[in-house]
Tab-separated table of C-alpha atoms and ligand atoms in Angstrom:
chain	number	residue	atom	x	y	z
A	30	MET	CA	-0.140	-0.157	-0.007
A	31	ARG	CA	1.301	3.784	-0.727
A	32	LYS	CA	1.856	5.990	2.292
A	33	LYS	CA	0.373	8.906	3.304
A	34	ILE	CA	1.705	12.365	3.567
A	35	ALA	CA	-0.133	15.251	5.330
A	36	LEU	CA	1.347	18.856	4.703
A	37	ILE	CA	-0.500	21.073	7.623
A	38	GLY	CA	-0.417	24.376	5.394
A	39	GLY	CA	-0.258	24.565	1.836
A	40	GLY	CA	1.694	27.974	1.733
A	41	GLN	CA	5.123	28.159	-0.380
A	42	ILE	CA	6.529	25.661	1.768
A	43	GLY	CA	3.666	23.549	2.052
A	44	GLN	CA	2.893	23.668	-2.102
A	45	ILE	CA	6.513	22.382	-2.844
A	46	LEU	CA	7.044	20.053	-0.374
A	47	ALA	CA	3.586	18.754	-2.214
A	48	MET	CA	5.303	18.913	-5.984
A	49	LEU	CA	8.764	16.968	-4.173
A	50	ALA	CA	6.915	14.662	-2.305
A	51	ALA	CA	4.815	14.126	-5.367
A	52	GLN	CA	8.465	14.026	-7.822
A	53	LYS	CA	10.348	11.756	-4.867
A	54	GLU	CA	6.322	9.673	-5.897
A	55	LEU	CA	6.880	9.143	-1.710
A	56	GLY	CA	2.889	8.308	-1.118
A	57	ASP	CA	0.335	9.692	-1.483
A	58	ILE	CA	0.339	13.956	-1.022
A	59	VAL	CA	-3.414	15.615	1.212
A	60	ILE	CA	-2.512	19.511	1.817
A	61	LEU	CA	-4.595	21.128	4.078
A	62	ASP	CA	-5.227	24.869	5.111
A	63	VAL	CA	-7.351	26.980	7.221
A	64	PRO	CA	-10.906	27.244	5.669
A	65	ASP	CA	-11.090	30.245	3.300
A	66	TYR	CA	-7.269	29.191	2.397
A	67	GLU	CA	-8.882	25.411	0.759
A	68	ASN	CA	-10.195	26.152	-2.648
A	69	SER	CA	-5.894	27.715	-2.922
A	70	VAL	CA	-4.745	23.935	-1.769
A	71	LYS	CA	-7.474	21.979	-3.384
A	72	GLY	CA	-6.265	24.078	-7.086
A	73	LYS	CA	-2.597	23.555	-5.681
A	74	ALA	CA	-3.246	19.415	-5.674
A	75	LEU	CA	-5.619	19.732	-8.856
A	76	ASP	CA	-2.322	21.571	-10.938
A	77	LEU	CA	-0.257	19.242	-9.416
A	78	MET	CA	-2.168	16.239	-10.348
A	79	HIS	CA	-1.912	17.414	-13.942
A	80	MET	CA	1.582	17.697	-14.203
A	81	ALA	CA	1.687	13.575	-12.942
A	82	PRO	CA	2.221	12.434	-17.135
A	83	HIS	CA	4.590	14.946	-17.556
A	84	GLY	CA	6.388	14.429	-13.660
A	85	ASN	CA	6.024	10.412	-14.201
A	86	TYR	CA	4.586	10.104	-10.843
A	87	ASP	CA	0.794	8.299	-9.764
A	88	SER	CA	0.962	9.846	-6.645
A	89	HIS	CA	-2.649	11.496	-5.647
A	90	ILE	CA	-3.171	14.982	-4.538
A	91	SER	CA	-5.489	16.296	-2.250
A	92	GLY	CA	-6.104	19.509	-1.045
A	93	THR	CA	-8.619	20.344	2.398
A	94	SER	CA	-9.331	21.957	5.707
A	95	ASP	CA	-10.401	18.723	6.937
A	96	TYR	CA	-8.876	16.827	9.868
A	97	LYS	CA	-10.363	13.661	9.085
A	98	ASP	CA	-9.168	13.847	5.502
A	99	ILE	CA	-4.995	13.294	6.861
A	100	ARG	CA	-6.762	9.505	8.753
A	101	GLY	CA	-3.855	7.014	7.886
A	102	ALA	CA	-1.555	9.594	7.264
A	103	ASP	CA	2.575	8.036	7.959
A	104	ALA	CA	4.168	11.038	7.623
A	105	VAL	CA	2.957	15.103	8.369
A	106	ILE	CA	5.191	17.510	7.884
A	107	VAL	CA	3.753	21.052	9.809
A	108	THR	CA	4.370	24.334	7.792
A	109	ALA	CA	1.057	26.155	9.006
A	110	GLY	CA	1.657	29.541	10.457
A	111	VAL	CA	2.787	32.534	8.555
A	112	PRO	CA	6.553	33.829	8.291
A	113	ARG	CA	9.246	36.425	9.184
A	114	GLU	CA	8.148	40.208	7.142
A	115	GLU	CA	11.659	42.487	6.902
A	116	GLY	CA	12.823	43.178	9.936
A	117	MET	CA	11.560	40.687	12.266
A	118	THR	CA	13.012	37.918	14.033
A	119	ARG	CA	11.811	34.755	14.117
A	120	GLU	CA	10.113	35.135	17.831
A	121	ASP	CA	8.519	38.021	16.421
A	122	LEU	CA	6.231	35.278	15.210
A	123	LEU	CA	5.986	33.729	18.774
A	124	SER	CA	2.025	34.719	19.899
A	125	THR	CA	0.885	33.715	16.592
A	126	ASN	CA	2.727	30.437	15.279
A	127	ILE	CA	2.249	29.727	18.936
A	128	LYS	CA	-1.872	29.382	18.468
A	129	ILE	CA	-2.029	27.938	14.994
A	130	ILE	CA	0.588	24.847	16.436
A	131	LYS	CA	-1.507	24.432	18.647
A	132	GLY	CA	-4.705	23.442	17.053
A	133	VAL	CA	-2.723	21.616	14.635
A	134	ALA	CA	-0.945	19.193	17.223
A	135	LYS	CA	-4.762	18.341	18.011
A	136	GLY	CA	-5.653	17.386	15.012
A	137	VAL	CA	-3.112	15.607	14.147
A	138	LYS	CA	-3.432	14.128	17.050
A	139	GLU	CA	-6.717	12.718	17.191
A	140	ASN	CA	-6.777	11.940	13.191
A	141	ALA	CA	-2.600	11.139	12.680
A	142	PRO	CA	-1.110	9.488	16.820
A	143	ASN	CA	1.382	7.374	15.086
A	144	ALA	CA	2.730	9.767	12.044
A	145	PHE	CA	5.588	10.656	12.169
A	146	CYS	CA	5.636	14.553	12.690
A	147	ILE	CA	8.531	17.040	10.935
A	148	ILE	CA	7.737	20.493	11.804
A	149	LEU	CA	9.312	23.699	9.766
A	150	THR	CA	7.236	26.469	11.918
A	151	ASN	CA	8.782	29.591	13.207
A	152	PRO	CA	10.423	30.034	16.421
A	153	LEU	CA	10.995	26.238	14.718
A	154	ASP	CA	12.706	25.204	18.630
A	155	ALA	CA	9.565	26.470	20.461
A	156	MET	CA	7.029	25.087	18.472
A	157	VAL	CA	8.552	21.992	18.075
A	158	TYR	CA	8.135	22.094	21.910
A	159	THR	CA	4.391	23.292	21.804
A	160	PHE	CA	3.603	20.446	19.333
A	161	HIS	CA	5.251	17.365	21.049
A	162	LYS	CA	4.281	18.785	24.679
A	163	VAL	CA	0.108	19.166	23.202
A	164	THR	CA	0.221	15.735	21.257
A	165	GLY	CA	1.989	14.068	23.702
A	166	PHE	CA	3.675	11.697	21.399
A	167	PRO	CA	6.645	10.123	22.236
A	168	LYS	CA	9.704	11.578	21.746
A	169	ASN	CA	11.118	9.490	18.236
A	170	GLN	CA	7.889	10.571	16.349
A	171	VAL	CA	8.661	14.324	16.416
A	172	VAL	CA	11.325	16.377	15.178
A	173	GLY	CA	11.684	19.455	13.636
A	174	MET	CA	13.195	20.270	10.837
A	175	ALA	CA	16.607	23.470	11.048
A	176	GLY	CA	19.662	22.001	11.385
A	177	THR	CA	18.901	20.077	8.031
A	178	LEU	CA	18.624	23.269	6.295
A	179	ASP	CA	21.336	25.217	8.676
A	180	THR	CA	24.348	22.196	7.868
A	181	ALA	CA	22.571	22.961	3.932
A	182	ARG	CA	22.799	26.243	4.085
A	183	TYR	CA	26.318	26.431	5.934
A	184	ARG	CA	28.058	23.805	2.676
A	185	SER	CA	26.423	25.793	0.244
A	186	PHE	CA	28.150	28.681	1.081
A	187	LEU	CA	31.425	26.582	1.908
A	188	ALA	CA	31.336	25.070	-1.729
A	189	ASN	CA	30.448	29.094	-3.073
A	190	GLU	CA	33.463	29.862	-1.472
A	191	LEU	CA	35.914	27.314	-2.331
A	192	GLY	CA	35.288	26.618	-5.722
A	193	VAL	CA	34.263	23.073	-4.935
A	194	SER	CA	31.430	20.331	-5.017
A	195	VAL	CA	28.751	20.977	-2.403
A	196	ALA	CA	28.844	17.490	-2.911
A	197	ASP	CA	32.336	16.447	-0.940
A	198	ILE	CA	31.684	19.164	1.816
A	199	THR	CA	30.122	17.456	4.769
A	200	GLY	CA	29.356	19.138	8.227
A	201	ILE	CA	26.496	19.724	10.911
A	202	VAL	CA	25.016	22.755	12.555
A	203	LEU	CA	23.572	22.051	16.313
A	204	GLY	CA	22.041	24.309	18.310
A	205	GLY	CA	18.954	26.884	17.644
A	206	HIS	CA	17.326	27.541	14.516
A	207	GLY	CA	18.972	31.457	14.725
A	208	PRO	CA	22.016	33.359	15.576
A	209	THR	CA	22.956	31.514	17.945
A	210	MET	CA	23.109	28.264	16.342
A	211	VAL	CA	27.057	26.227	16.658
A	212	PRO	CA	28.073	25.262	12.453
A	213	LEU	CA	31.446	23.263	13.540
A	214	PRO	CA	34.193	24.213	11.191
A	215	ARG	CA	35.971	21.390	13.206
A	216	LEU	CA	33.962	18.957	11.997
A	217	THR	CA	33.828	19.989	8.236
A	218	THR	CA	35.592	18.058	5.761
A	219	VAL	CA	36.171	18.322	1.666
A	220	GLY	CA	36.288	15.337	0.378
A	221	GLY	CA	37.444	13.963	3.626
A	222	VAL	CA	40.511	16.687	3.426
A	223	PRO	CA	39.598	18.649	7.024
A	224	LEU	CA	38.206	22.370	6.089
A	225	SER	CA	41.581	23.607	8.425
A	226	GLU	CA	43.805	22.557	6.411
A	227	ILE	CA	42.492	24.710	2.767
A	228	ALA	CA	40.837	27.297	3.982
A	229	PRO	CA	41.766	29.991	6.377
A	230	GLN	CA	40.261	31.374	9.127
A	231	GLU	CA	39.107	33.968	8.522
A	232	LEU	CA	36.770	32.614	5.603
A	233	ILE	CA	35.886	29.826	7.878
A	234	ASP	CA	34.245	32.771	10.377
A	235	LYS	CA	32.787	34.400	7.568
A	236	VAL	CA	31.010	31.487	6.296
A	237	VAL	CA	29.504	30.341	9.714
A	238	LYS	CA	28.546	34.186	10.007
A	239	ARG	CA	26.718	34.214	7.110
A	240	THR	CA	25.123	30.442	7.574
A	241	ARG	CA	23.676	32.250	11.013
A	242	GLU	CA	22.272	34.361	9.265
A	243	ALA	CA	21.238	32.884	6.378
A	244	GLY	CA	17.131	33.109	6.712
A	245	THR	CA	17.959	37.122	7.820
A	246	GLU	CA	19.412	37.679	4.393
A	247	ILE	CA	16.774	35.873	2.631
A	248	VAL	CA	13.243	37.911	4.538
A	249	GLN	CA	15.850	41.068	3.383
A	250	LEU	CA	15.456	40.593	-0.694
A	251	PHE	CA	11.900	39.362	0.056
A	252	GLY	CA	11.155	41.798	1.762
A	253	LYS	CA	7.605	40.078	2.860
A	254	GLY	CA	7.939	36.196	3.374
A	255	SER	CA	10.781	33.581	4.331
A	256	ALA	CA	12.800	31.241	2.032
A	257	PHE	CA	10.603	28.286	0.914
A	258	PHE	CA	12.782	26.398	-1.433
A	259	SER	CA	15.530	25.223	0.343
A	260	PRO	CA	12.960	24.268	3.936
A	261	ALA	CA	10.969	22.218	1.714
A	262	TRP	CA	13.951	20.477	0.579
A	263	SER	CA	15.443	19.782	3.957
A	264	ALA	CA	11.990	18.207	5.446
A	265	MET	CA	12.064	15.777	2.453
A	266	VAL	CA	15.115	14.349	2.848
A	267	ILE	CA	13.903	13.733	6.954
A	268	ALA	CA	10.528	12.282	5.417
A	269	GLU	CA	12.588	10.425	3.230
A	270	SER	CA	14.656	8.463	5.382
A	271	TYR	CA	11.859	8.513	7.309
A	272	LEU	CA	9.459	6.978	5.053
A	273	LYS	CA	12.297	4.502	3.001
A	274	ASP	CA	13.787	3.805	6.127
A	275	LYS	CA	17.167	5.425	4.442
A	276	GLY	CA	19.129	5.080	8.208
A	277	ARG	CA	20.162	9.149	7.306
A	278	VAL	CA	22.226	11.053	9.735
A	279	LEU	CA	20.895	14.041	9.801
A	280	PRO	CA	20.578	17.602	11.978
A	281	CYS	CA	17.862	17.859	13.507
A	282	THR	CA	15.230	19.334	16.161
A	283	ALA	CA	14.839	16.323	19.167
A	284	LEU	CA	14.209	15.702	22.467
A	285	CYS	CA	17.355	15.723	24.376
A	286	GLU	CA	17.064	14.257	27.769
A	287	GLY	CA	20.762	14.409	28.904
A	288	GLU	CA	22.722	14.355	25.809
A	289	TYR	CA	24.993	17.111	24.621
A	290	GLY	CA	23.825	17.663	29.032
A	291	ILE	CA	20.657	19.380	28.060
A	292	ASN	CA	17.619	18.296	29.363
A	293	GLY	CA	14.006	18.512	28.306
A	294	LEU	CA	14.625	20.779	25.263
A	295	PHE	CA	14.227	20.351	21.685
A	296	ILE	CA	17.545	21.005	20.092
A	297	GLY	CA	19.571	20.939	17.373
A	298	VAL	CA	21.540	17.560	17.362
A	299	PRO	CA	22.931	14.887	14.672
A	300	CYS	CA	19.668	11.827	14.723
A	301	LEU	CA	19.654	8.790	13.245
A	302	ILE	CA	16.277	8.830	10.926
A	303	THR	CA	15.350	5.343	10.444
A	304	ALA	CA	11.319	4.206	10.049
A	305	LYS	CA	11.560	4.377	13.569
A	306	GLY	CA	11.275	8.095	13.730
A	307	MET	CA	14.017	9.834	15.572
A	308	GLU	CA	16.250	6.554	16.856
A	309	LYS	CA	19.302	7.680	18.380
A	310	ILE	CA	20.468	11.217	19.272
A	311	PHE	CA	24.254	10.615	18.683
A	312	GLU	CA	26.565	12.888	20.256
A	313	ILE	CA	29.806	14.009	19.933
A	314	GLU	CA	32.787	14.986	22.614
A	315	LEU	CA	33.312	19.066	21.963
A	316	THR	CA	36.085	21.266	22.685
A	317	ASP	CA	35.088	23.787	25.382
A	318	GLU	CA	34.591	26.568	23.269
A	319	GLU	CA	32.301	24.490	21.370
A	320	LYS	CA	30.279	24.155	24.915
A	321	ALA	CA	30.337	27.662	25.522
A	322	LEU	CA	28.608	28.033	22.118
A	323	LEU	CA	26.151	25.395	22.376
A	324	GLU	CA	25.347	26.614	26.155
A	325	THR	CA	24.529	30.646	24.541
A	326	THR	CA	22.342	28.341	22.314
A	327	LYS	CA	20.502	26.562	24.601
A	328	ASP	CA	20.081	29.777	26.855
A	329	ALA	CA	18.562	31.293	23.631
A	330	VAL	CA	16.469	28.499	23.234
A	331	GLN	CA	15.041	27.884	27.177
A	332	LYS	CA	13.959	31.891	26.987
A	333	THR	CA	11.820	31.153	23.568
A	334	VAL	CA	10.446	27.988	24.828
A	335	ASP	CA	9.639	29.667	28.711
A	336	GLU	CA	7.574	32.868	26.469
A	337	CYS	CA	5.742	30.173	24.882
A	338	ASN	CA	3.871	28.812	28.702
A	339	VAL	CA	2.673	25.531	27.867
B	19	APR	N1	-4.253	25.274	10.291
B	19	APR	C1	-3.533	25.023	8.766
B	19	APR	N2	-3.111	25.989	8.134
B	19	APR	C2	-2.206	27.307	8.316
B	19	APR	C3	-3.022	27.405	9.777
B	19	APR	C4	-3.591	26.530	10.383
B	19	APR	N3	-4.602	26.904	11.298
B	19	APR	N4	-2.978	28.610	10.157
B	19	APR	C5	-2.319	29.732	9.165
B	19	APR	N5	-2.663	27.774	7.766
B	19	APR	C6	-1.464	28.135	6.699
B	19	APR	C7	-2.474	29.803	6.047
B	19	APR	O1	-3.002	29.484	5.495
B	19	APR	C8	-0.948	29.607	4.905
B	19	APR	O2	-1.036	29.249	3.572
B	19	APR	O3	0.603	28.092	6.931
B	19	APR	C9	0.543	28.402	5.248
B	19	APR	C10	1.317	29.237	5.742
B	19	APR	O4	2.096	29.091	4.534
B	19	APR	P1	2.806	30.562	4.059
B	19	APR	O5	2.520	31.784	4.269
B	19	APR	O6	3.098	30.888	2.546
B	19	APR	O7	4.142	30.561	4.832
B	19	APR	P2	5.740	29.610	4.215
B	19	APR	O8	6.977	30.428	3.981
B	19	APR	O9	5.352	28.173	4.355
B	19	APR	O10	6.166	29.603	5.811
B	19	APR	C11	5.695	28.404	7.151
B	19	APR	O11	7.406	28.193	7.985
B	19	APR	O12	9.281	28.006	7.678
B	19	APR	C12	8.451	28.541	8.391
B	19	APR	O13	8.542	31.275	9.218
B	19	APR	C13	7.622	30.126	8.689
B	19	APR	O14	6.552	29.724	10.249
B	19	APR	C14	6.329	29.755	8.922
B	19	APR	C15	6.175	28.554	8.017
């Protein structure tokens, strides 16, 4: 039987998610949005069905505003909420998006209680925390997308600076999805060669800084709205690893219970994603400097979570 993927939120990211899931034939796709946007997501779904003959997929795509239609979903990807406008931080979205996420969590809990859930709505770390609290789902069933995107941005910037294929850059970004995130140049390699052996510190510092501000750089260019292509791809990489039991090791926002000295917070850490969901968090021995940076990002995430009052 085909897998079923429910996309909660059918805006900029949601529509790209639907296209990617169809092109990858990951399963049938339901796009759910608020009643005012029901026709809009029905139209997007129909448009994507008409892309199938040339896109070579048999996925069925539908739009709805009724949670009953997500019943039986294997995976749920949440982008419901408002995006940033120029001059806003992700935290500025909190009061609006927390209400939306609470409602979404209730709908998912009632209708797709076994689905693996990937959250993208910002401020991301706090929204994943809230979703997990409201659903009461086991921790392996809920992750946030952030680190996968932050690492992609880091790899992309490095590849451009070094003039090498992005495929040869491996790296990881830990921590919260914001300017306090922690890229780890010490563990970055370029085709197996340690980054520090081929790149001057100045270049590394520049890339780290740009990675931390990458989302804001895009918001400033758009003026209204935030990135959508790369967040969608990053979420789809996580979803695909789960749906196909690929065993990818990806930085995801996961519930730490003692790992990295963090307790009870969702934050970006390297995760093994299999058919069991977030099967395992890998711990890395950090230097004192890296530990201090992780402490700073942890405090930033904790502050936003405290404001959620959940
Ligand atoms: N249930 C379902 N969908 C909702 C709800 C809700 N309660 N509230 C809002 N939505 C829908 C909106 O109607 C809209 O279609 O969520 C969609 C959001 O789409 P966009 O406004 O285009 O935003 P997008 O760029 O997709 O970003 C969504 O992801 O990266 C984060 O910061 C970003 O929080 C934002 C989210």
